[in-house]
């Protein structure tokens, strides 16, 4: 079994994509457990999900295939997110849970997450948006400038956002009017609020960009940032809406 302690050979970029596409849920049929331990008085929230290999990383592991290059075995395409219980089960019973089974579960989970997020975007509340906006605010309150709008598809292409994550971004763009309405409301009281919101988001974007993140990986990192450690679907939907709003209204991504 590939345990969390042995997942260090998996690049952080592949793990970010796995969590973004899966929504943090176990892919085992009938489980759909959110693989996150909630925060307590003494500890912050912690991920519980395990990055299971569909085809084993080692030549002798569960569902092994020595003909597959080692680099492919540690890629997102060969990973599936499972809770600890079901990770143990599928690796201890590899003849009962085949490569085809795990790939089918993964597809089904990603489709389920996307559909649920689409419904959740329409249920976003001002309270959820406020939580995300407050998290993104720049402490220094430094205004940004020279923002402009580009056509969404052109901007996606220039930033290497693939078809898989394009759907998530379009969900966010669909929810951006909720964010715009909230931001306009707050701006009546605090006129610098929109610029501070952009500045906070831009600061995170630049930090990730300097670390070499691009395309889907960068988008996934920004979504995690907007969620502020909350992996629930409601918070994901709110984070997507804020991301879609900022994507559409300011020059944060590359042009």
Short mmCIF file of N, CA and C in Angstrom, two decimals, residues 18-200:
data_model
loop_
_atom_site.label_atom_id
_atom_site.label_comp_id
_atom_site.label_asym_id
_atom_site.label_seq_id
_atom_site.Cartn_x
_atom_site.Cartn_y
_atom_site.Cartn_z
N UNK A 18 -4.99 16.57 -8.15
CA UNK A 18 -5.84 15.50 -7.66
C UNK A 18 -6.89 16.03 -6.68
N UNK A 19 -6.47 16.88 -5.74
CA UNK A 19 -7.40 17.42 -4.76
C UNK A 19 -8.39 18.40 -5.41
N UNK A 20 -7.92 19.17 -6.38
CA UNK A 20 -8.82 20.12 -7.05
C UNK A 20 -9.91 19.40 -7.82
N UNK A 21 -9.54 18.40 -8.60
CA UNK A 21 -10.51 17.71 -9.43
C UNK A 21 -11.46 16.85 -8.60
N UNK A 22 -10.96 16.28 -7.49
CA UNK A 22 -11.78 15.38 -6.68
C UNK A 22 -12.61 16.13 -5.65
N UNK A 23 -12.32 17.41 -5.43
CA UNK A 23 -13.03 18.17 -4.42
C UNK A 23 -12.71 17.75 -3.00
N UNK A 24 -11.69 16.90 -2.83
CA UNK A 24 -11.32 16.43 -1.50
C UNK A 24 -12.15 15.24 -1.01
N UNK A 25 -12.87 14.57 -1.93
CA UNK A 25 -13.75 13.47 -1.54
C UNK A 25 -13.17 12.12 -1.92
N UNK A 26 -13.49 11.12 -1.11
CA UNK A 26 -13.07 9.75 -1.40
C UNK A 26 -13.84 9.25 -2.63
N UNK A 27 -13.12 8.61 -3.55
CA UNK A 27 -13.73 8.17 -4.81
C UNK A 27 -14.39 6.79 -4.70
N UNK A 28 -14.21 6.10 -3.58
CA UNK A 28 -14.78 4.76 -3.46
C UNK A 28 -16.31 4.84 -3.56
N UNK A 29 -16.93 4.00 -4.40
CA UNK A 29 -18.38 4.07 -4.59
C UNK A 29 -19.14 3.95 -3.26
N UNK A 30 -20.08 4.86 -3.05
CA UNK A 30 -20.89 4.84 -1.85
C UNK A 30 -20.25 5.52 -0.65
N UNK A 31 -19.00 5.94 -0.78
CA UNK A 31 -18.34 6.59 0.36
C UNK A 31 -18.53 8.11 0.29
N UNK A 32 -17.87 8.75 -0.67
CA UNK A 32 -17.98 10.20 -0.85
C UNK A 32 -17.71 10.96 0.46
N UNK A 33 -16.81 10.42 1.27
CA UNK A 33 -16.43 11.08 2.52
C UNK A 33 -15.48 12.23 2.21
N UNK A 34 -15.72 13.40 2.82
CA UNK A 34 -14.79 14.51 2.68
C UNK A 34 -13.55 14.15 3.48
N UNK A 35 -12.42 14.07 2.80
CA UNK A 35 -11.19 13.56 3.42
C UNK A 35 -10.43 14.65 4.16
N UNK A 36 -11.11 15.32 5.07
CA UNK A 36 -10.51 16.39 5.85
C UNK A 36 -11.02 16.29 7.28
N UNK A 37 -10.10 16.32 8.24
CA UNK A 37 -10.49 16.38 9.64
C UNK A 37 -10.74 17.84 10.00
N UNK A 38 -11.94 18.19 10.49
CA UNK A 38 -12.22 19.59 10.81
C UNK A 38 -11.34 20.12 11.92
N UNK A 39 -11.20 21.43 11.94
CA UNK A 39 -10.38 22.07 12.97
C UNK A 39 -11.00 21.85 14.35
N UNK A 40 -10.15 21.75 15.36
CA UNK A 40 -10.58 21.66 16.75
C UNK A 40 -10.01 22.84 17.51
N UNK A 41 -10.30 22.92 18.77
CA UNK A 41 -9.76 24.01 19.58
C UNK A 41 -8.25 23.97 19.63
N UNK A 42 -7.68 22.76 19.55
CA UNK A 42 -6.24 22.64 19.67
C UNK A 42 -5.48 22.47 18.38
N UNK A 43 -6.18 22.13 17.30
CA UNK A 43 -5.49 21.83 16.04
C UNK A 43 -6.24 22.41 14.85
N UNK A 44 -5.50 22.78 13.79
CA UNK A 44 -6.16 23.23 12.56
C UNK A 44 -6.70 22.04 11.78
N UNK A 45 -7.51 22.32 10.78
CA UNK A 45 -8.01 21.25 9.90
C UNK A 45 -6.84 20.55 9.23
N UNK A 46 -6.98 19.23 9.04
CA UNK A 46 -5.91 18.45 8.43
C UNK A 46 -6.47 17.51 7.37
N UNK A 47 -5.76 17.36 6.24
CA UNK A 47 -6.23 16.42 5.22
C UNK A 47 -6.04 14.98 5.68
N UNK A 48 -7.05 14.15 5.40
CA UNK A 48 -6.99 12.73 5.73
C UNK A 48 -6.90 11.86 4.48
N UNK A 49 -7.17 12.44 3.32
CA UNK A 49 -7.16 11.67 2.09
C UNK A 49 -5.78 11.13 1.76
N UNK A 50 -5.78 9.99 1.09
CA UNK A 50 -4.52 9.36 0.69
C UNK A 50 -4.46 9.26 -0.83
N UNK A 51 -3.28 9.49 -1.36
CA UNK A 51 -3.08 9.54 -2.81
C UNK A 51 -2.76 8.13 -3.30
N UNK A 52 -3.79 7.37 -3.61
CA UNK A 52 -3.61 5.98 -4.01
C UNK A 52 -3.19 5.90 -5.47
N UNK A 53 -2.35 4.92 -5.75
CA UNK A 53 -1.92 4.67 -7.13
C UNK A 53 -2.90 3.70 -7.78
N UNK A 54 -3.34 4.03 -8.96
CA UNK A 54 -4.22 3.12 -9.70
C UNK A 54 -3.40 1.93 -10.18
N UNK A 55 -2.32 2.21 -10.88
CA UNK A 55 -1.29 1.21 -11.17
C UNK A 55 -0.17 1.43 -10.17
N UNK A 56 0.26 0.39 -9.51
CA UNK A 56 1.22 0.51 -8.41
C UNK A 56 2.46 1.29 -8.81
N UNK A 57 3.01 2.02 -7.84
CA UNK A 57 4.25 2.74 -8.10
C UNK A 57 5.41 1.77 -8.24
N UNK A 58 5.40 0.68 -7.48
CA UNK A 58 6.47 -0.32 -7.57
C UNK A 58 6.05 -1.45 -8.48
N UNK A 59 7.03 -2.19 -8.99
CA UNK A 59 6.74 -3.30 -9.91
C UNK A 59 6.02 -4.45 -9.22
N UNK A 60 6.09 -4.49 -7.89
CA UNK A 60 5.48 -5.60 -7.16
C UNK A 60 4.25 -5.17 -6.37
N UNK A 61 3.80 -3.93 -6.53
CA UNK A 61 2.68 -3.43 -5.75
C UNK A 61 1.33 -3.84 -6.32
N UNK A 62 0.24 -3.41 -5.67
CA UNK A 62 -1.11 -3.74 -6.14
C UNK A 62 -1.38 -3.19 -7.54
N UNK A 63 -1.89 -4.02 -8.40
CA UNK A 63 -2.22 -3.64 -9.79
C UNK A 63 -0.98 -3.16 -10.54
N UNK A 64 0.14 -3.83 -10.30
CA UNK A 64 1.41 -3.42 -10.91
C UNK A 64 1.42 -3.68 -12.42
N UNK A 65 2.17 -2.82 -13.13
CA UNK A 65 2.37 -2.99 -14.56
C UNK A 65 3.76 -2.45 -14.89
N UNK A 66 4.78 -3.33 -14.89
CA UNK A 66 6.16 -2.89 -15.11
C UNK A 66 6.40 -2.18 -16.43
N UNK A 67 5.46 -2.33 -17.38
CA UNK A 67 5.66 -1.69 -18.68
C UNK A 67 5.37 -0.19 -18.63
N UNK A 68 4.71 0.28 -17.58
CA UNK A 68 4.38 1.71 -17.45
C UNK A 68 5.59 2.46 -16.91
N UNK A 69 6.05 3.54 -17.58
CA UNK A 69 7.20 4.31 -17.10
C UNK A 69 6.95 4.83 -15.68
N UNK A 70 8.01 4.87 -14.89
CA UNK A 70 7.88 5.30 -13.50
C UNK A 70 7.34 6.71 -13.39
N UNK A 71 7.70 7.60 -14.34
CA UNK A 71 7.21 8.97 -14.30
C UNK A 71 5.70 9.03 -14.43
N UNK A 72 5.12 8.13 -15.21
CA UNK A 72 3.67 8.11 -15.39
C UNK A 72 2.97 7.55 -14.15
N UNK A 73 3.64 6.69 -13.43
CA UNK A 73 3.02 6.08 -12.25
C UNK A 73 2.79 7.11 -11.14
N UNK A 74 3.58 8.18 -11.14
CA UNK A 74 3.44 9.21 -10.10
C UNK A 74 2.69 10.44 -10.61
N UNK A 75 2.03 10.33 -11.76
CA UNK A 75 1.33 11.47 -12.33
C UNK A 75 -0.12 11.50 -11.88
N UNK A 76 -0.76 12.66 -12.02
CA UNK A 76 -2.17 12.80 -11.66
C UNK A 76 -3.04 11.74 -12.32
N UNK A 77 -2.76 11.42 -13.57
CA UNK A 77 -3.60 10.48 -14.31
C UNK A 77 -3.61 9.09 -13.68
N UNK A 78 -2.59 8.77 -12.88
CA UNK A 78 -2.51 7.45 -12.25
C UNK A 78 -2.83 7.51 -10.76
N UNK A 79 -3.38 8.61 -10.29
CA UNK A 79 -3.70 8.77 -8.87
C UNK A 79 -5.20 8.86 -8.66
N UNK A 80 -5.63 8.41 -7.50
CA UNK A 80 -7.04 8.52 -7.11
C UNK A 80 -7.06 8.85 -5.63
N UNK A 81 -7.95 9.75 -5.23
CA UNK A 81 -8.05 10.13 -3.82
C UNK A 81 -9.01 9.20 -3.11
N UNK A 82 -8.53 8.60 -2.01
CA UNK A 82 -9.34 7.69 -1.21
C UNK A 82 -9.18 8.00 0.27
N UNK A 83 -10.19 7.68 1.05
CA UNK A 83 -10.06 7.77 2.50
C UNK A 83 -9.14 6.64 2.95
N UNK A 84 -8.55 6.73 4.14
CA UNK A 84 -7.62 5.69 4.60
C UNK A 84 -8.22 4.28 4.58
N UNK A 85 -9.47 4.15 4.98
CA UNK A 85 -10.09 2.82 5.02
C UNK A 85 -10.16 2.19 3.65
N UNK A 86 -10.63 2.95 2.65
CA UNK A 86 -10.80 2.37 1.32
C UNK A 86 -9.49 2.26 0.56
N UNK A 87 -8.53 3.09 0.88
CA UNK A 87 -7.20 2.91 0.30
C UNK A 87 -6.63 1.56 0.74
N UNK A 88 -6.74 1.27 2.03
CA UNK A 88 -6.25 -0.01 2.54
C UNK A 88 -6.98 -1.17 1.89
N UNK A 89 -8.28 -1.05 1.75
CA UNK A 89 -9.08 -2.15 1.20
C UNK A 89 -8.71 -2.44 -0.25
N UNK A 90 -8.63 -1.39 -1.09
CA UNK A 90 -8.37 -1.65 -2.52
C UNK A 90 -6.96 -2.20 -2.74
N UNK A 91 -6.02 -1.83 -1.87
CA UNK A 91 -4.65 -2.34 -2.05
C UNK A 91 -4.47 -3.73 -1.47
N UNK A 92 -5.29 -4.09 -0.49
CA UNK A 92 -5.21 -5.44 0.07
C UNK A 92 -6.02 -6.45 -0.74
N UNK A 93 -6.93 -5.95 -1.59
CA UNK A 93 -7.74 -6.82 -2.44
C UNK A 93 -7.64 -6.38 -3.91
N UNK A 94 -6.43 -6.38 -4.47
CA UNK A 94 -6.24 -5.85 -5.82
C UNK A 94 -6.94 -6.65 -6.91
N UNK A 95 -7.23 -7.92 -6.65
CA UNK A 95 -7.94 -8.72 -7.65
C UNK A 95 -9.42 -8.38 -7.69
N UNK A 96 -9.92 -7.81 -6.60
CA UNK A 96 -11.33 -7.43 -6.54
C UNK A 96 -11.56 -6.02 -7.05
N UNK A 97 -10.50 -5.20 -6.98
CA UNK A 97 -10.60 -3.79 -7.39
C UNK A 97 -9.53 -3.54 -8.46
N UNK A 98 -9.96 -3.56 -9.70
CA UNK A 98 -9.04 -3.52 -10.83
C UNK A 98 -8.68 -2.09 -11.24
N UNK A 99 -7.71 -1.98 -12.13
CA UNK A 99 -7.33 -0.69 -12.68
C UNK A 99 -8.54 -0.02 -13.33
N UNK A 100 -9.32 -0.80 -14.07
CA UNK A 100 -10.50 -0.25 -14.74
C UNK A 100 -11.52 0.25 -13.72
N UNK A 101 -11.67 -0.48 -12.62
CA UNK A 101 -12.60 -0.05 -11.58
C UNK A 101 -12.20 1.31 -11.02
N UNK A 102 -10.93 1.45 -10.65
CA UNK A 102 -10.46 2.68 -10.03
C UNK A 102 -10.55 3.86 -10.98
N UNK A 103 -10.24 3.64 -12.24
CA UNK A 103 -10.35 4.72 -13.21
C UNK A 103 -11.81 5.16 -13.39
N UNK A 104 -12.72 4.19 -13.36
CA UNK A 104 -14.14 4.51 -13.48
C UNK A 104 -14.61 5.29 -12.25
N UNK A 105 -14.16 4.90 -11.05
CA UNK A 105 -14.54 5.63 -9.83
C UNK A 105 -14.06 7.07 -9.90
N UNK A 106 -12.84 7.23 -10.39
CA UNK A 106 -12.26 8.57 -10.46
C UNK A 106 -13.07 9.46 -11.40
N UNK A 107 -13.42 8.93 -12.57
CA UNK A 107 -14.24 9.71 -13.52
C UNK A 107 -15.59 10.06 -12.90
N UNK A 108 -16.21 9.08 -12.24
CA UNK A 108 -17.51 9.32 -11.64
C UNK A 108 -17.44 10.38 -10.55
N UNK A 109 -16.40 10.34 -9.72
CA UNK A 109 -16.25 11.32 -8.66
C UNK A 109 -16.07 12.72 -9.23
N UNK A 110 -15.21 12.87 -10.21
CA UNK A 110 -14.96 14.20 -10.78
C UNK A 110 -16.23 14.76 -11.43
N UNK A 111 -17.01 13.89 -12.05
CA UNK A 111 -18.27 14.34 -12.64
C UNK A 111 -19.25 14.77 -11.53
N UNK A 112 -19.30 14.00 -10.47
CA UNK A 112 -20.19 14.30 -9.33
C UNK A 112 -19.81 15.63 -8.68
N UNK A 113 -18.51 15.85 -8.47
CA UNK A 113 -18.05 17.10 -7.85
C UNK A 113 -18.42 18.29 -8.73
N UNK A 114 -18.19 18.17 -10.02
CA UNK A 114 -18.48 19.27 -10.94
C UNK A 114 -19.96 19.60 -10.93
N UNK A 115 -20.81 18.58 -10.94
CA UNK A 115 -22.26 18.81 -10.93
C UNK A 115 -22.71 19.44 -9.62
N UNK A 116 -22.17 18.96 -8.50
CA UNK A 116 -22.54 19.51 -7.20
C UNK A 116 -22.08 20.96 -7.06
N UNK A 117 -20.89 21.27 -7.57
CA UNK A 117 -20.40 22.64 -7.51
C UNK A 117 -21.28 23.57 -8.33
N UNK A 118 -21.74 23.08 -9.48
CA UNK A 118 -22.63 23.89 -10.31
C UNK A 118 -23.89 24.28 -9.57
N UNK A 119 -24.45 23.32 -8.81
CA UNK A 119 -25.66 23.63 -8.04
C UNK A 119 -25.33 24.54 -6.85
N UNK A 120 -24.16 24.31 -6.22
CA UNK A 120 -23.79 25.09 -5.04
C UNK A 120 -23.52 26.55 -5.38
N UNK A 121 -23.03 26.82 -6.58
CA UNK A 121 -22.74 28.20 -6.97
C UNK A 121 -24.01 29.04 -6.90
N UNK A 122 -25.14 28.45 -7.28
CA UNK A 122 -26.39 29.20 -7.27
C UNK A 122 -26.93 29.43 -5.87
N UNK A 123 -26.34 28.75 -4.87
CA UNK A 123 -26.79 28.89 -3.49
C UNK A 123 -25.83 29.71 -2.63
N UNK A 124 -24.86 30.38 -3.26
CA UNK A 124 -23.87 31.16 -2.51
C UNK A 124 -24.56 32.26 -1.73
N UNK A 125 -24.15 32.45 -0.50
CA UNK A 125 -24.70 33.51 0.34
C UNK A 125 -23.66 34.60 0.55
N UNK A 126 -24.12 35.77 0.91
CA UNK A 126 -23.21 36.88 1.20
C UNK A 126 -22.26 36.53 2.33
N UNK A 127 -22.72 35.74 3.29
CA UNK A 127 -21.85 35.37 4.41
C UNK A 127 -20.65 34.58 3.91
N UNK A 128 -20.87 33.61 3.02
CA UNK A 128 -19.77 32.82 2.49
C UNK A 128 -18.82 33.68 1.69
N UNK A 129 -19.36 34.60 0.89
CA UNK A 129 -18.51 35.49 0.10
C UNK A 129 -17.69 36.39 1.01
N UNK A 130 -18.28 36.85 2.08
CA UNK A 130 -17.56 37.74 2.98
C UNK A 130 -16.38 37.02 3.60
N UNK A 131 -16.55 35.75 3.97
CA UNK A 131 -15.46 34.99 4.54
C UNK A 131 -14.29 34.90 3.56
N UNK A 132 -14.61 34.60 2.30
CA UNK A 132 -13.55 34.49 1.31
C UNK A 132 -12.91 35.84 1.05
N UNK A 133 -13.72 36.88 0.89
CA UNK A 133 -13.18 38.20 0.62
C UNK A 133 -12.29 38.69 1.75
N UNK A 134 -12.69 38.47 2.99
CA UNK A 134 -11.87 38.90 4.11
C UNK A 134 -10.53 38.18 4.11
N UNK A 135 -10.54 36.91 3.73
CA UNK A 135 -9.29 36.16 3.69
C UNK A 135 -8.35 36.69 2.61
N UNK A 136 -8.90 37.18 1.50
CA UNK A 136 -8.08 37.64 0.40
C UNK A 136 -7.61 39.08 0.55
N UNK A 137 -8.18 39.83 1.48
CA UNK A 137 -7.83 41.24 1.60
C UNK A 137 -6.35 41.43 1.91
N UNK A 138 -5.74 42.39 1.26
CA UNK A 138 -4.35 42.72 1.53
C UNK A 138 -4.24 43.45 2.86
N UNK A 139 -3.44 42.95 3.82
CA UNK A 139 -3.30 43.64 5.09
C UNK A 139 -2.83 45.08 4.94
N UNK A 140 -1.96 45.30 3.96
CA UNK A 140 -1.42 46.65 3.75
C UNK A 140 -2.42 47.55 3.04
N UNK A 141 -3.40 46.96 2.41
CA UNK A 141 -4.40 47.75 1.71
C UNK A 141 -3.85 48.50 0.53
N UNK A 142 -2.82 47.94 -0.13
CA UNK A 142 -2.20 48.63 -1.25
C UNK A 142 -3.06 48.51 -2.49
N UNK A 143 -3.53 49.63 -3.05
CA UNK A 143 -4.37 49.55 -4.25
C UNK A 143 -3.58 48.99 -5.43
N UNK A 144 -4.28 48.33 -6.33
CA UNK A 144 -3.68 47.87 -7.57
C UNK A 144 -4.14 48.78 -8.70
N UNK A 145 -3.55 48.61 -9.88
CA UNK A 145 -3.92 49.48 -10.99
C UNK A 145 -3.69 48.77 -12.31
N UNK A 146 -4.10 49.41 -13.41
CA UNK A 146 -3.88 48.91 -14.75
C UNK A 146 -4.54 47.55 -14.99
N UNK A 147 -5.74 47.36 -14.45
CA UNK A 147 -6.47 46.13 -14.71
C UNK A 147 -7.33 46.32 -15.95
N UNK A 148 -7.44 45.25 -16.73
CA UNK A 148 -8.28 45.30 -17.91
C UNK A 148 -8.94 43.94 -18.12
N UNK A 149 -9.98 43.93 -18.94
CA UNK A 149 -10.73 42.71 -19.17
C UNK A 149 -10.34 42.11 -20.51
N UNK A 150 -10.13 40.79 -20.54
CA UNK A 150 -9.86 40.07 -21.77
C UNK A 150 -10.99 39.07 -22.01
N UNK A 151 -11.23 38.66 -23.26
CA UNK A 151 -12.22 37.62 -23.51
C UNK A 151 -11.85 36.36 -22.73
N UNK A 152 -12.81 35.72 -22.05
CA UNK A 152 -12.50 34.58 -21.20
C UNK A 152 -11.72 33.47 -21.89
N UNK A 153 -12.16 33.04 -23.08
CA UNK A 153 -11.50 31.92 -23.75
C UNK A 153 -10.06 32.27 -24.10
N UNK A 154 -9.84 33.48 -24.58
CA UNK A 154 -8.49 33.91 -24.92
C UNK A 154 -7.60 33.90 -23.68
N UNK A 155 -8.13 34.38 -22.59
CA UNK A 155 -7.35 34.43 -21.36
C UNK A 155 -7.06 33.03 -20.84
N UNK A 156 -8.03 32.12 -20.93
CA UNK A 156 -7.80 30.74 -20.52
C UNK A 156 -6.68 30.11 -21.33
N UNK A 157 -6.73 30.30 -22.65
CA UNK A 157 -5.72 29.71 -23.53
C UNK A 157 -4.33 30.25 -23.20
N UNK A 158 -4.23 31.55 -22.98
CA UNK A 158 -2.93 32.16 -22.70
C UNK A 158 -2.36 31.70 -21.36
N UNK A 159 -3.23 31.27 -20.46
CA UNK A 159 -2.78 30.84 -19.15
C UNK A 159 -2.68 29.32 -19.01
N UNK A 160 -2.89 28.61 -20.11
CA UNK A 160 -2.72 27.17 -20.09
C UNK A 160 -3.76 26.44 -19.27
N UNK A 161 -4.96 27.02 -19.12
CA UNK A 161 -6.03 26.34 -18.40
C UNK A 161 -6.70 25.37 -19.36
N UNK A 162 -6.62 24.09 -19.04
CA UNK A 162 -7.10 23.06 -19.95
C UNK A 162 -8.61 22.89 -19.87
N UNK A 163 -9.12 22.06 -20.76
CA UNK A 163 -10.56 21.83 -20.82
C UNK A 163 -11.09 21.29 -19.51
N UNK A 164 -10.27 20.49 -18.79
CA UNK A 164 -10.74 19.89 -17.55
C UNK A 164 -11.07 20.95 -16.50
N UNK A 165 -10.16 21.93 -16.34
CA UNK A 165 -10.40 22.98 -15.35
C UNK A 165 -11.16 24.16 -15.93
N UNK A 166 -11.26 24.21 -17.24
CA UNK A 166 -12.05 25.29 -17.86
C UNK A 166 -13.48 25.24 -17.36
N UNK A 167 -14.00 24.02 -17.18
CA UNK A 167 -15.36 23.89 -16.69
C UNK A 167 -15.54 24.48 -15.30
N UNK A 168 -14.53 24.30 -14.44
CA UNK A 168 -14.59 24.86 -13.10
C UNK A 168 -14.54 26.38 -13.15
N UNK A 169 -13.67 26.92 -14.00
CA UNK A 169 -13.57 28.36 -14.11
C UNK A 169 -14.86 28.97 -14.64
N UNK A 170 -15.48 28.29 -15.60
CA UNK A 170 -16.73 28.81 -16.14
C UNK A 170 -17.84 28.78 -15.08
N UNK A 171 -17.80 27.77 -14.19
CA UNK A 171 -18.74 27.79 -13.07
C UNK A 171 -18.52 29.03 -12.22
N UNK A 172 -17.24 29.34 -11.98
CA UNK A 172 -16.92 30.52 -11.19
C UNK A 172 -17.37 31.80 -11.86
N UNK A 173 -17.15 31.89 -13.17
CA UNK A 173 -17.58 33.07 -13.91
C UNK A 173 -19.10 33.21 -13.83
N UNK A 174 -19.80 32.05 -13.86
CA UNK A 174 -21.25 32.09 -13.74
C UNK A 174 -21.71 32.64 -12.39
N UNK A 175 -20.89 32.42 -11.35
CA UNK A 175 -21.25 32.92 -10.02
C UNK A 175 -20.69 34.29 -9.72
N UNK A 176 -19.91 34.86 -10.66
CA UNK A 176 -19.26 36.14 -10.39
C UNK A 176 -20.24 37.30 -10.16
N UNK A 177 -21.45 37.29 -10.74
CA UNK A 177 -22.37 38.40 -10.42
C UNK A 177 -22.71 38.50 -8.94
N UNK A 178 -22.73 37.35 -8.23
CA UNK A 178 -22.97 37.39 -6.79
C UNK A 178 -21.85 38.16 -6.09
N UNK A 179 -20.62 37.88 -6.53
CA UNK A 179 -19.46 38.55 -5.93
C UNK A 179 -19.49 40.03 -6.28
N UNK A 180 -19.76 40.34 -7.53
CA UNK A 180 -19.80 41.74 -7.96
C UNK A 180 -20.82 42.53 -7.15
N UNK A 181 -21.97 41.92 -6.93
CA UNK A 181 -23.01 42.61 -6.16
C UNK A 181 -22.54 42.86 -4.72
N UNK A 182 -21.87 41.87 -4.14
CA UNK A 182 -21.38 42.03 -2.78
C UNK A 182 -20.27 43.09 -2.72
N UNK A 183 -19.33 43.03 -3.66
CA UNK A 183 -18.22 43.99 -3.67
C UNK A 183 -18.75 45.41 -3.85
N UNK A 184 -19.71 45.60 -4.75
CA UNK A 184 -20.29 46.93 -4.95
C UNK A 184 -20.97 47.43 -3.68
N UNK A 185 -21.61 46.50 -2.98
CA UNK A 185 -22.29 46.88 -1.73
C UNK A 185 -21.28 47.36 -0.69
N UNK A 186 -20.19 46.61 -0.53
CA UNK A 186 -19.18 47.00 0.47
C UNK A 186 -18.48 48.28 0.04
N UNK A 187 -18.29 48.48 -1.27
CA UNK A 187 -17.59 49.67 -1.76
C UNK A 187 -18.33 50.96 -1.45
N UNK A 188 -19.64 50.86 -1.23
CA UNK A 188 -20.39 52.06 -0.85
C UNK A 188 -19.96 52.58 0.52
N UNK A 189 -19.45 51.68 1.33
CA UNK A 189 -18.97 52.04 2.67
C UNK A 189 -17.46 52.22 2.68
N UNK A 190 -16.78 51.36 1.94
CA UNK A 190 -15.31 51.36 1.90
C UNK A 190 -14.88 51.36 0.44
N UNK A 191 -14.59 52.53 -0.11
CA UNK A 191 -14.35 52.64 -1.55
C UNK A 191 -13.09 51.94 -2.01
N UNK A 192 -12.14 51.67 -1.10
CA UNK A 192 -10.90 50.99 -1.48
C UNK A 192 -11.03 49.47 -1.44
N UNK A 193 -12.16 48.96 -0.98
CA UNK A 193 -12.32 47.52 -0.81
C UNK A 193 -12.05 46.72 -2.09
N UNK A 194 -12.62 47.12 -3.26
CA UNK A 194 -12.36 46.33 -4.47
C UNK A 194 -10.88 46.24 -4.82
N UNK A 195 -10.14 47.34 -4.65
CA UNK A 195 -8.72 47.32 -4.99
C UNK A 195 -7.92 46.47 -4.00
N UNK A 196 -8.31 46.50 -2.73
CA UNK A 196 -7.61 45.68 -1.75
C UNK A 196 -7.86 44.19 -1.99
N UNK A 197 -9.08 43.87 -2.39
CA UNK A 197 -9.40 42.49 -2.72
C UNK A 197 -8.53 42.00 -3.87
N UNK A 198 -8.42 42.81 -4.91
CA UNK A 198 -7.57 42.46 -6.05
C UNK A 198 -6.11 42.32 -5.62
N UNK A 199 -5.65 43.23 -4.77
CA UNK A 199 -4.25 43.22 -4.34
C UNK A 199 -3.92 41.95 -3.57
N UNK A 200 -4.84 41.52 -2.70
CA UNK A 200 -4.59 40.30 -1.94
C UNK A 200 -4.49 39.09 -2.84
#
